[in-house]
PDB file of C-alpha atoms in Angstrom:
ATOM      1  CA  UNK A 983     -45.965  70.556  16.500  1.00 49.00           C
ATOM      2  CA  UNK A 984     -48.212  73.575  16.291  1.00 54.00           C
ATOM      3  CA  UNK A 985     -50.206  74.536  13.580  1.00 59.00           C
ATOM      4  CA  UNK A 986     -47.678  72.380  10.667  1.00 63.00           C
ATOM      5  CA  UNK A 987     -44.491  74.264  12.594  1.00 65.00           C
ATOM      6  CA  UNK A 988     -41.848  71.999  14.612  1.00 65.00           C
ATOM      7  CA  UNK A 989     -41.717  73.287  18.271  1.00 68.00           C
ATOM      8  CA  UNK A 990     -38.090  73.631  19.891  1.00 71.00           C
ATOM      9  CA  UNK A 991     -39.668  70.655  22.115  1.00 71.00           C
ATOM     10  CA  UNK A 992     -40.151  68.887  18.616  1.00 72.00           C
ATOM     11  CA  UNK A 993     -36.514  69.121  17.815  1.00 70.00           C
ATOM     12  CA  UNK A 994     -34.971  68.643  21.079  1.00 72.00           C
ATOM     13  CA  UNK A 995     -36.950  65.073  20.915  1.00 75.00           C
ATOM     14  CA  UNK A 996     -36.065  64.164  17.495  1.00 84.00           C
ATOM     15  CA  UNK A 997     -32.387  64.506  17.878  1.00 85.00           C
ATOM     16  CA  UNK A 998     -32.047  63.049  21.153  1.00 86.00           C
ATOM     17  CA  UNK A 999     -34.341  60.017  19.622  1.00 87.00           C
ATOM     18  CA  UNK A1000     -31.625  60.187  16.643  1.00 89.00           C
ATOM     19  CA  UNK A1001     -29.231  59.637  19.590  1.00 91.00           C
ATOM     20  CA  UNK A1002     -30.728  56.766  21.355  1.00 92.00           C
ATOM     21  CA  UNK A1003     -31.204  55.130  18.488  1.00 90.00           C
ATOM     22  CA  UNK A1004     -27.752  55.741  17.372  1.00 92.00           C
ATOM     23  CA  UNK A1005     -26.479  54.641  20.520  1.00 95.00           C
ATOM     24  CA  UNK A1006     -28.492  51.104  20.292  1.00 94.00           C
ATOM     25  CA  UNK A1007     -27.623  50.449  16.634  1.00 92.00           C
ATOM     26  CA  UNK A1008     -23.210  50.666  17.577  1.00 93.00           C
ATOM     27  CA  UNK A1009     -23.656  48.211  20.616  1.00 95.00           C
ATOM     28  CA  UNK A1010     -26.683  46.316  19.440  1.00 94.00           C
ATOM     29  CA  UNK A1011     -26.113  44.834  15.899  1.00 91.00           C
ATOM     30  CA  UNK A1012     -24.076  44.581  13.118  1.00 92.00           C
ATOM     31  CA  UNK A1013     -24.146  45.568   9.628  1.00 90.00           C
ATOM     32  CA  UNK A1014     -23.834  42.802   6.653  1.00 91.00           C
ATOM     33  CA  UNK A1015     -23.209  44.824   2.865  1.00 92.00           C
ATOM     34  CA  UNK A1016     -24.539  42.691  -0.015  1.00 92.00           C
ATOM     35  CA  UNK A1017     -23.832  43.958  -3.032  1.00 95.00           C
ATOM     36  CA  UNK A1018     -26.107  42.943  -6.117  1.00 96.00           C
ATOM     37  CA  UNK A1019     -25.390  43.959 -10.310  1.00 97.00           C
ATOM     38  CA  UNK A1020     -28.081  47.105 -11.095  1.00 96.00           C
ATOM     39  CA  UNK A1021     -31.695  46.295 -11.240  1.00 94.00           C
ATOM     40  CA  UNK A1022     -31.503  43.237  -9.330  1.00 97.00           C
ATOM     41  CA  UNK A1023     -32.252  45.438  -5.798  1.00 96.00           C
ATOM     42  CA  UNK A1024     -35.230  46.131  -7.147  1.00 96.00           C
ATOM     43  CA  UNK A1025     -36.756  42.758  -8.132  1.00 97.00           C
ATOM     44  CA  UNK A1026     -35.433  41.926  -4.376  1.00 97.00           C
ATOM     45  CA  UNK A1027     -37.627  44.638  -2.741  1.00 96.00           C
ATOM     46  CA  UNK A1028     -40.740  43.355  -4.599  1.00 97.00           C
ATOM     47  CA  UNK A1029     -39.834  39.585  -3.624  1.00 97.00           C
ATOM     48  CA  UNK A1030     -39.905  40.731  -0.420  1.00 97.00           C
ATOM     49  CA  UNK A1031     -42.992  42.582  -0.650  1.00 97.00           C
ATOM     50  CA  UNK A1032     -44.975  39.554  -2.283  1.00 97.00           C
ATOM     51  CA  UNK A1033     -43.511  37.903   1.438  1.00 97.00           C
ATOM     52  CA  UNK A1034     -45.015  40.808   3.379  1.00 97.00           C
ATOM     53  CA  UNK A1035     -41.422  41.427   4.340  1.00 97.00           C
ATOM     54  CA  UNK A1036     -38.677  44.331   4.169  1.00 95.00           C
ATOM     55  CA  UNK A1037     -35.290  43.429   2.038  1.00 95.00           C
ATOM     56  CA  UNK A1038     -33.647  43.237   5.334  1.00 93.00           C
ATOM     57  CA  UNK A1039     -36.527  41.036   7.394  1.00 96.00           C
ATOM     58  CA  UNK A1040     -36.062  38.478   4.113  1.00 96.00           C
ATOM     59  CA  UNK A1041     -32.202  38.232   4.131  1.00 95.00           C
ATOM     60  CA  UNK A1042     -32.253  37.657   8.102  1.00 94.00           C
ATOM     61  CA  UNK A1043     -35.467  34.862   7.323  1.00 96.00           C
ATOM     62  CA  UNK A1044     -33.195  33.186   4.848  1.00 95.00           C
ATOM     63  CA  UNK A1045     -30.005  33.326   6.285  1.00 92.00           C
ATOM     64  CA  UNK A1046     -31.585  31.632  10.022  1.00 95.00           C
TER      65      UNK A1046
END
């Protein structure tokens, strides 16, 4: 980045980091969908937060 501008280099990088990490996510892991009535997301997040966790790193501590 020069002076607050991306460089082509910039955005060459990101989207072949995009890539990679596409890549990794599709063989890697799997994706769980939890569905929860309005409002309640949010009380989740700050659970987690009290925890020093994300939503996701306190759903994996409770389901192990």
């Amino acid at each position: 980045m020069i002076d607050g501008y991306n460089t082509r280099a910039d955005i060459m990088y990101n989207e072949k980091r995009k890539e990679i990490t596409a890549k990794y996510v599709k063989t890697h892991l799997d994706d769980i969908k939890i569905r929860v009535t309005k409002g309640q997301r949010e009380k989740l997040k700050a659970i987690a937060a009290e925890m020093g966790l994300s939503l996701n790193q306190m759903f994996i501590r409770a389901m192990e």
